[in-house]
């Protein structure tokens, strides 16, 4: 079924949802975005996603031509127009139409695109069996380059790392920062469990401040588990009892093999399973 897409200031048919070849989002990857889940017809953690979006835009001095409330309404309208009950929303703000030069301030106005559809990153059985990952040779962006803390339309580092993973026959890659510490996976945050303590790298190590990561940290603490933000090395991951990833699209998924080393006992561990379960309980109470 053809979708209704929010483009600029209104909903249009998918076939009409076209943008200019002069849009700097296309010419230079100049723009920001969010991926948001819809559970039971409700937008999950919408406020947190909007806060991150406006923060990303502020960093790039990109003005979003709607305030937060209007953008929230437009997003809700797009969900309703497409009758999405369980799905995935892609909210994109491009720099808009400009010249062939780099200067972003010659672009007329930021362009809002909202797509309400669905996503399945990994096959269902991977959540039961756990997945394999590799270490990417490609580094996560240096904090003084395209900042890893913002969700910009420039994902090439992560795409190159994803290609490394696919070429190695696994679905995901762990990315390191310029200091050799774990940053994140190509589209997910990283957690390990060792001797009953949960560790996740600080966002300053080069990860996007994950909204799922934040929810999972909160839920772990509610379960009385200790959570420590700490720089992690490749070895910390190899010798962990459990390794798992979190993200809007991936939710919570166990990793059971990394660079050919079996993690824990080779199955998603009890903490991973508990937090996955608690995550869905949380989702269902917040999207009732
Ligand atoms: N890191 C990167 C690079 C991402 O693109 C994402 C979102 N897919 C995440 C981490 C996870 O963030 P969130 O839980 O907010 O989706």
GROMACS .gro file of N, CA, C and O in nm, residues 91-163:
model
  292
   91UNK      N    1   1.220   1.040   1.082
   91UNK     CA    2   1.200   1.184   1.082
   91UNK      C    3   1.331   1.246   1.033
   91UNK      O    4   1.436   1.224   1.095
   92UNK      N    5   1.324   1.316   0.922
   92UNK     CA    6   1.446   1.369   0.859
   92UNK      C    7   1.432   1.519   0.840
   92UNK      O    8   1.327   1.566   0.795
   93UNK      N    9   1.535   1.593   0.873
   93UNK     CA   10   1.538   1.736   0.841
   93UNK      C   11   1.662   1.758   0.754
   93UNK      O   12   1.775   1.739   0.801
   94UNK      N   13   1.639   1.796   0.630
   94UNK     CA   14   1.755   1.825   0.545
   94UNK      C   15   1.779   1.976   0.548
   94UNK      O   16   1.691   2.054   0.584
   95UNK      N   17   1.898   2.015   0.504
   95UNK     CA   18   1.930   2.159   0.502
   95UNK      C   19   1.841   2.233   0.402
   95UNK      O   20   1.820   2.352   0.413
   96UNK      N   21   1.792   2.161   0.304
   96UNK     CA   22   1.704   2.222   0.204
   96UNK      C   23   1.778   2.260   0.077
   96UNK      O   24   1.896   2.228   0.060
   97UNK      N   25   1.707   2.329  -0.010
   97UNK     CA   26   1.759   2.360  -0.144
   97UNK      C   27   1.861   2.474  -0.137
   97UNK      O   28   1.833   2.579  -0.079
   98UNK      N   29   1.979   2.451  -0.196
   98UNK     CA   30   2.082   2.554  -0.198
   98UNK      C   31   2.154   2.555  -0.331
   98UNK      O   32   2.102   2.504  -0.431
   99UNK      N   33   2.274   2.611  -0.329
   99UNK     CA   34   2.354   2.615  -0.452
   99UNK      C   35   2.444   2.492  -0.454
   99UNK      O   36   2.441   2.410  -0.362
  100UNK      N   37   2.529   2.484  -0.557
  100UNK     CA   38   2.622   2.370  -0.561
  100UNK      C   39   2.743   2.390  -0.471
  100UNK      O   40   2.826   2.300  -0.458
  101UNK      N   41   2.753   2.505  -0.408
  101UNK     CA   42   2.861   2.526  -0.312
  101UNK      C   43   2.824   2.472  -0.175
  101UNK      O   44   2.709   2.434  -0.151
  102UNK      N   45   2.921   2.470  -0.084
  102UNK     CA   46   2.897   2.412   0.049
  102UNK      C   47   2.811   2.500   0.140
  102UNK      O   48   2.747   2.448   0.229
  103UNK      N   49   2.819   2.631   0.120
  103UNK     CA   50   2.761   2.725   0.218
  103UNK      C   51   2.616   2.690   0.256
  103UNK      O   52   2.525   2.709   0.175
  104UNK      N   53   2.596   2.642   0.379
  104UNK     CA   54   2.461   2.600   0.418
  104UNK      C   55   2.367   2.718   0.434
  104UNK      O   56   2.245   2.703   0.426
  105UNK      N   57   2.425   2.837   0.456
  105UNK     CA   58   2.339   2.954   0.482
  105UNK      C   59   2.277   3.010   0.354
  105UNK      O   60   2.196   3.100   0.358
  106UNK      N   61   2.318   2.954   0.240
  106UNK     CA   62   2.253   2.993   0.114
  106UNK      C   63   2.131   2.904   0.086
  106UNK      O   64   2.061   2.924  -0.012
  107UNK      N   65   2.110   2.806   0.172
  107UNK     CA   66   1.992   2.719   0.154
  107UNK      C   67   1.870   2.792   0.209
  107UNK      O   68   1.878   2.857   0.314
  108UNK      N   69   1.759   2.778   0.136
  108UNK     CA   70   1.641   2.857   0.171
  108UNK      C   71   1.585   2.818   0.306
  108UNK      O   72   1.575   2.898   0.395
  109UNK      N   73   1.548   2.693   0.320
  109UNK     CA   74   1.480   2.651   0.442
  109UNK      C   75   1.499   2.501   0.463
  109UNK      O   76   1.502   2.426   0.365
  110UNK      N   77   1.514   2.461   0.588
  110UNK     CA   78   1.523   2.318   0.618
  110UNK      C   79   1.398   2.247   0.570
  110UNK      O   80   1.289   2.305   0.566
  111UNK      N   81   1.416   2.122   0.527
  111UNK     CA   82   1.300   2.047   0.475
  111UNK      C   83   1.268   1.931   0.568
  111UNK      O   84   1.356   1.853   0.604
  112UNK      N   85   1.141   1.924   0.605
  112UNK     CA   86   1.097   1.818   0.696
  112UNK      C   87   1.040   1.702   0.615
  112UNK      O   88   0.955   1.722   0.528
  113UNK      N   89   1.087   1.583   0.647
  113UNK     CA   90   1.035   1.461   0.583
  113UNK      C   91   0.998   1.364   0.695
  113UNK      O   92   1.081   1.338   0.783
  114UNK      N   93   0.877   1.312   0.694
  114UNK     CA   94   0.839   1.212   0.794
  114UNK      C   95   0.783   1.090   0.721
  114UNK      O   96   0.685   1.100   0.647
  115UNK      N   97   0.847   0.977   0.744
  115UNK     CA   98   0.804   0.851   0.682
  115UNK      C   99   0.756   0.758   0.794
  115UNK      O  100   0.831   0.734   0.890
  116UNK      N  101   0.635   0.710   0.782
  116UNK     CA  102   0.583   0.615   0.882
  116UNK      C  103   0.571   0.480   0.815
  116UNK      O  104   0.489   0.462   0.726
  117UNK      N  105   0.653   0.387   0.858
  117UNK     CA  106   0.655   0.256   0.792
  117UNK      C  107   0.688   0.149   0.895
  117UNK      O  108   0.645   0.158   1.010
  118UNK      N  109   0.766   0.052   0.856
  118UNK     CA  110   0.805  -0.053   0.951
  118UNK      C  111   0.952  -0.087   0.930
  118UNK      O  112   1.012  -0.046   0.831
  119UNK      N  113   1.009  -0.160   1.025
  119UNK     CA  114   1.150  -0.198   1.013
  119UNK      C  115   1.169  -0.332   1.080
  119UNK      O  116   1.106  -0.363   1.181
  120UNK      N  117   1.250  -0.416   1.018
  120UNK     CA  118   1.298  -0.535   1.090
  120UNK      C  119   1.446  -0.549   1.055
  120UNK      O  120   1.483  -0.582   0.943
  121UNK      N  121   1.529  -0.516   1.156
  121UNK     CA  122   1.672  -0.518   1.131
  121UNK      C  123   1.725  -0.659   1.120
  121UNK      O  124   1.805  -0.691   1.034
  122UNK      N  125   1.682  -0.742   1.213
  122UNK     CA  126   1.736  -0.878   1.220
  122UNK      C  127   1.622  -0.978   1.220
  122UNK      O  128   1.514  -0.949   1.273
  123UNK      N  129   1.645  -1.097   1.166
  123UNK     CA  130   1.540  -1.200   1.171
  123UNK      C  131   1.506  -1.237   1.316
  123UNK      O  132   1.593  -1.231   1.404
  124UNK      N  133   1.381  -1.273   1.336
  124UNK     CA  134   1.330  -1.301   1.471
  124UNK      C  135   1.416  -1.403   1.547
  124UNK      O  136   1.441  -1.386   1.667
  125UNK      N  137   1.462  -1.507   1.477
  125UNK     CA  138   1.535  -1.614   1.548
  125UNK      C  139   1.668  -1.565   1.606
  125UNK      O  140   1.719  -1.624   1.701
  126UNK      N  141   1.719  -1.455   1.552
  126UNK     CA  142   1.847  -1.401   1.602
  126UNK      C  143   1.832  -1.351   1.746
  126UNK      O  144   1.929  -1.347   1.822
  127UNK      N  145   1.709  -1.313   1.783
  127UNK     CA  146   1.685  -1.267   1.920
  127UNK      C  147   1.690  -1.385   2.017
  127UNK      O  148   1.720  -1.368   2.135
  128UNK      N  149   1.661  -1.504   1.966
  128UNK     CA  150   1.666  -1.626   2.049
  128UNK      C  151   1.808  -1.680   2.055
  128UNK      O  152   1.857  -1.714   2.163
  129UNK      N  153   1.871  -1.687   1.939
  129UNK     CA  154   2.003  -1.751   1.933
  129UNK      C  155   2.116  -1.655   1.971
  129UNK      O  156   2.221  -1.699   2.016
  130UNK      N  157   2.093  -1.526   1.953
  130UNK     CA  158   2.200  -1.428   1.971
  130UNK      C  159   2.277  -1.414   1.842
  130UNK      O  160   2.272  -1.502   1.756
  131UNK      N  161   2.346  -1.301   1.826
  131UNK     CA  162   2.414  -1.282   1.698
  131UNK      C  163   2.565  -1.274   1.709
  131UNK      O  164   2.620  -1.264   1.818
  132UNK      N  165   2.626  -1.282   1.593
  132UNK     CA  166   2.772  -1.275   1.584
  132UNK      C  167   2.810  -1.135   1.539
  132UNK      O  168   2.739  -1.076   1.456
  133UNK      N  169   2.922  -1.086   1.588
  133UNK     CA  170   2.972  -0.956   1.543
  133UNK      C  171   3.122  -0.965   1.517
  133UNK      O  172   3.187  -1.061   1.560
  134UNK      N  173   3.171  -0.865   1.449
  134UNK     CA  174   3.317  -0.852   1.431
  134UNK      C  175   3.359  -0.715   1.484
  134UNK      O  176   3.275  -0.627   1.505
  135UNK      N  177   3.489  -0.697   1.502
  135UNK     CA  178   3.544  -0.565   1.528
  135UNK      C  179   3.565  -0.498   1.395
  135UNK      O  180   3.628  -0.555   1.304
  136UNK      N  181   3.513  -0.375   1.381
  136UNK     CA  182   3.533  -0.302   1.255
  136UNK      C  183   3.674  -0.244   1.253
  136UNK      O  184   3.725  -0.198   1.356
  137UNK      N  185   3.735  -0.244   1.137
  137UNK     CA  186   3.865  -0.177   1.121
  137UNK      C  187   3.844  -0.026   1.110
  137UNK      O  188   3.931   0.053   1.145
  138UNK      N  189   3.726   0.012   1.062
  138UNK     CA  190   3.694   0.155   1.045
  138UNK      C  191   3.659   0.216   1.180
  138UNK      O  192   3.573   0.164   1.252
  139UNK      N  193   3.725   0.325   1.215
  139UNK     CA  194   3.700   0.389   1.345
  139UNK      C  195   3.571   0.469   1.344
  139UNK      O  196   3.530   0.524   1.242
  140UNK      N  197   3.512   0.481   1.461
  140UNK     CA  198   3.400   0.574   1.480
  140UNK      C  199   3.459   0.714   1.468
  140UNK      O  200   3.578   0.735   1.500
  141UNK      N  201   3.376   0.809   1.423
  141UNK     CA  202   3.426   0.945   1.401
  141UNK      C  203   3.495   1.002   1.525
  141UNK      O  204   3.448   0.985   1.636
  142UNK      N  205   3.602   1.074   1.500
  142UNK     CA  206   3.669   1.151   1.604
  142UNK      C  207   3.571   1.258   1.654
  142UNK      O  208   3.496   1.316   1.572
  143UNK      N  209   3.571   1.288   1.784
  143UNK     CA  210   3.473   1.387   1.833
  143UNK      C  211   3.489   1.526   1.770
  143UNK      O  212   3.395   1.606   1.770
  144UNK      N  213   3.607   1.555   1.715
  144UNK     CA  214   3.625   1.684   1.648
  144UNK      C  215   3.599   1.675   1.497
  144UNK      O  216   3.626   1.770   1.424
  145UNK      N  217   3.549   1.561   1.453
  145UNK     CA  218   3.502   1.554   1.313
  145UNK      C  219   3.349   1.555   1.319
  145UNK      O  220   3.293   1.620   1.406
  146UNK      N  221   3.280   1.486   1.231
  146UNK     CA  222   3.133   1.483   1.243
  146UNK      C  223   3.103   1.421   1.381
  146UNK      O  224   3.139   1.306   1.405
  147UNK      N  225   3.046   1.498   1.474
  147UNK     CA  226   3.039   1.448   1.611
  147UNK      C  227   2.951   1.323   1.624
  147UNK      O  228   2.837   1.323   1.579
  148UNK      N  229   3.005   1.217   1.683
  148UNK     CA  230   2.926   1.095   1.700
  148UNK      C  231   2.803   1.115   1.789
  148UNK      O  232   2.710   1.037   1.786
  149UNK      N  233   2.805   1.223   1.867
  149UNK     CA  234   2.693   1.250   1.958
  149UNK      C  235   2.568   1.301   1.886
  149UNK      O  236   2.463   1.309   1.947
  150UNK      N  237   2.584   1.341   1.761
  150UNK     CA  238   2.464   1.389   1.690
  150UNK      C  239   2.423   1.287   1.585
  150UNK      O  240   2.505   1.210   1.535
  151UNK      N  241   2.295   1.289   1.554
  151UNK     CA  242   2.243   1.192   1.455
  151UNK      C  243   2.229   1.267   1.323
  151UNK      O  244   2.123   1.320   1.289
  152UNK      N  245   2.340   1.275   1.251
  152UNK     CA  246   2.340   1.350   1.126
  152UNK      C  247   2.313   1.256   1.009
  152UNK      O  248   2.319   1.133   1.023
  153UNK      N  249   2.287   1.314   0.892
  153UNK     CA  250   2.262   1.232   0.773
  153UNK      C  251   2.391   1.174   0.715
  153UNK      O  252   2.387   1.107   0.614
  154UNK      N  253   2.503   1.204   0.780
  154UNK     CA  254   2.630   1.153   0.731
  154UNK      C  255   2.671   1.029   0.809
  154UNK      O  256   2.733   1.038   0.914
  155UNK      N  257   2.635   0.913   0.757
  155UNK     CA  258   2.656   0.786   0.829
  155UNK      C  259   2.764   0.700   0.763
  155UNK      O  260   2.769   0.579   0.786
  156UNK      N  261   2.847   0.763   0.678
  156UNK     CA  262   2.935   0.679   0.597
  156UNK      C  263   3.034   0.596   0.678
  156UNK      O  264   3.062   0.482   0.642
  157UNK      N  265   3.085   0.650   0.790
  157UNK     CA  266   3.174   0.569   0.873
  157UNK      C  267   3.106   0.439   0.914
  157UNK      O  268   3.164   0.331   0.905
  158UNK      N  269   2.983   0.455   0.962
  158UNK     CA  270   2.910   0.339   1.011
  158UNK      C  271   2.870   0.246   0.896
  158UNK      O  272   2.867   0.124   0.912
  159UNK      N  273   2.843   0.305   0.780
  159UNK     CA  274   2.808   0.222   0.664
  159UNK      C  275   2.929   0.140   0.619
  159UNK      O  276   2.917   0.022   0.588
  160UNK      N  277   3.047   0.202   0.623
  160UNK     CA  278   3.168   0.127   0.585
  160UNK      C  279   3.190   0.012   0.684
  160UNK      O  280   3.224  -0.100   0.646
  161UNK      N  281   3.167   0.039   0.813
  161UNK     CA  282   3.181  -0.066   0.915
  161UNK      C  283   3.076  -0.176   0.893
  161UNK      O  284   3.104  -0.295   0.909
  162UNK      N  285   2.956  -0.136   0.854
  162UNK     CA  286   2.850  -0.234   0.825
  162UNK      C  287   2.890  -0.322   0.707
  162UNK      O  288   2.867  -0.443   0.709
  163UNK      N  289   2.952  -0.262   0.607
  163UNK     CA  290   3.000  -0.340   0.491
  163UNK      C  291   3.105  -0.442   0.538
  163UNK      O  292   3.103  -0.558   0.496
   0.00000   0.00000   0.00000
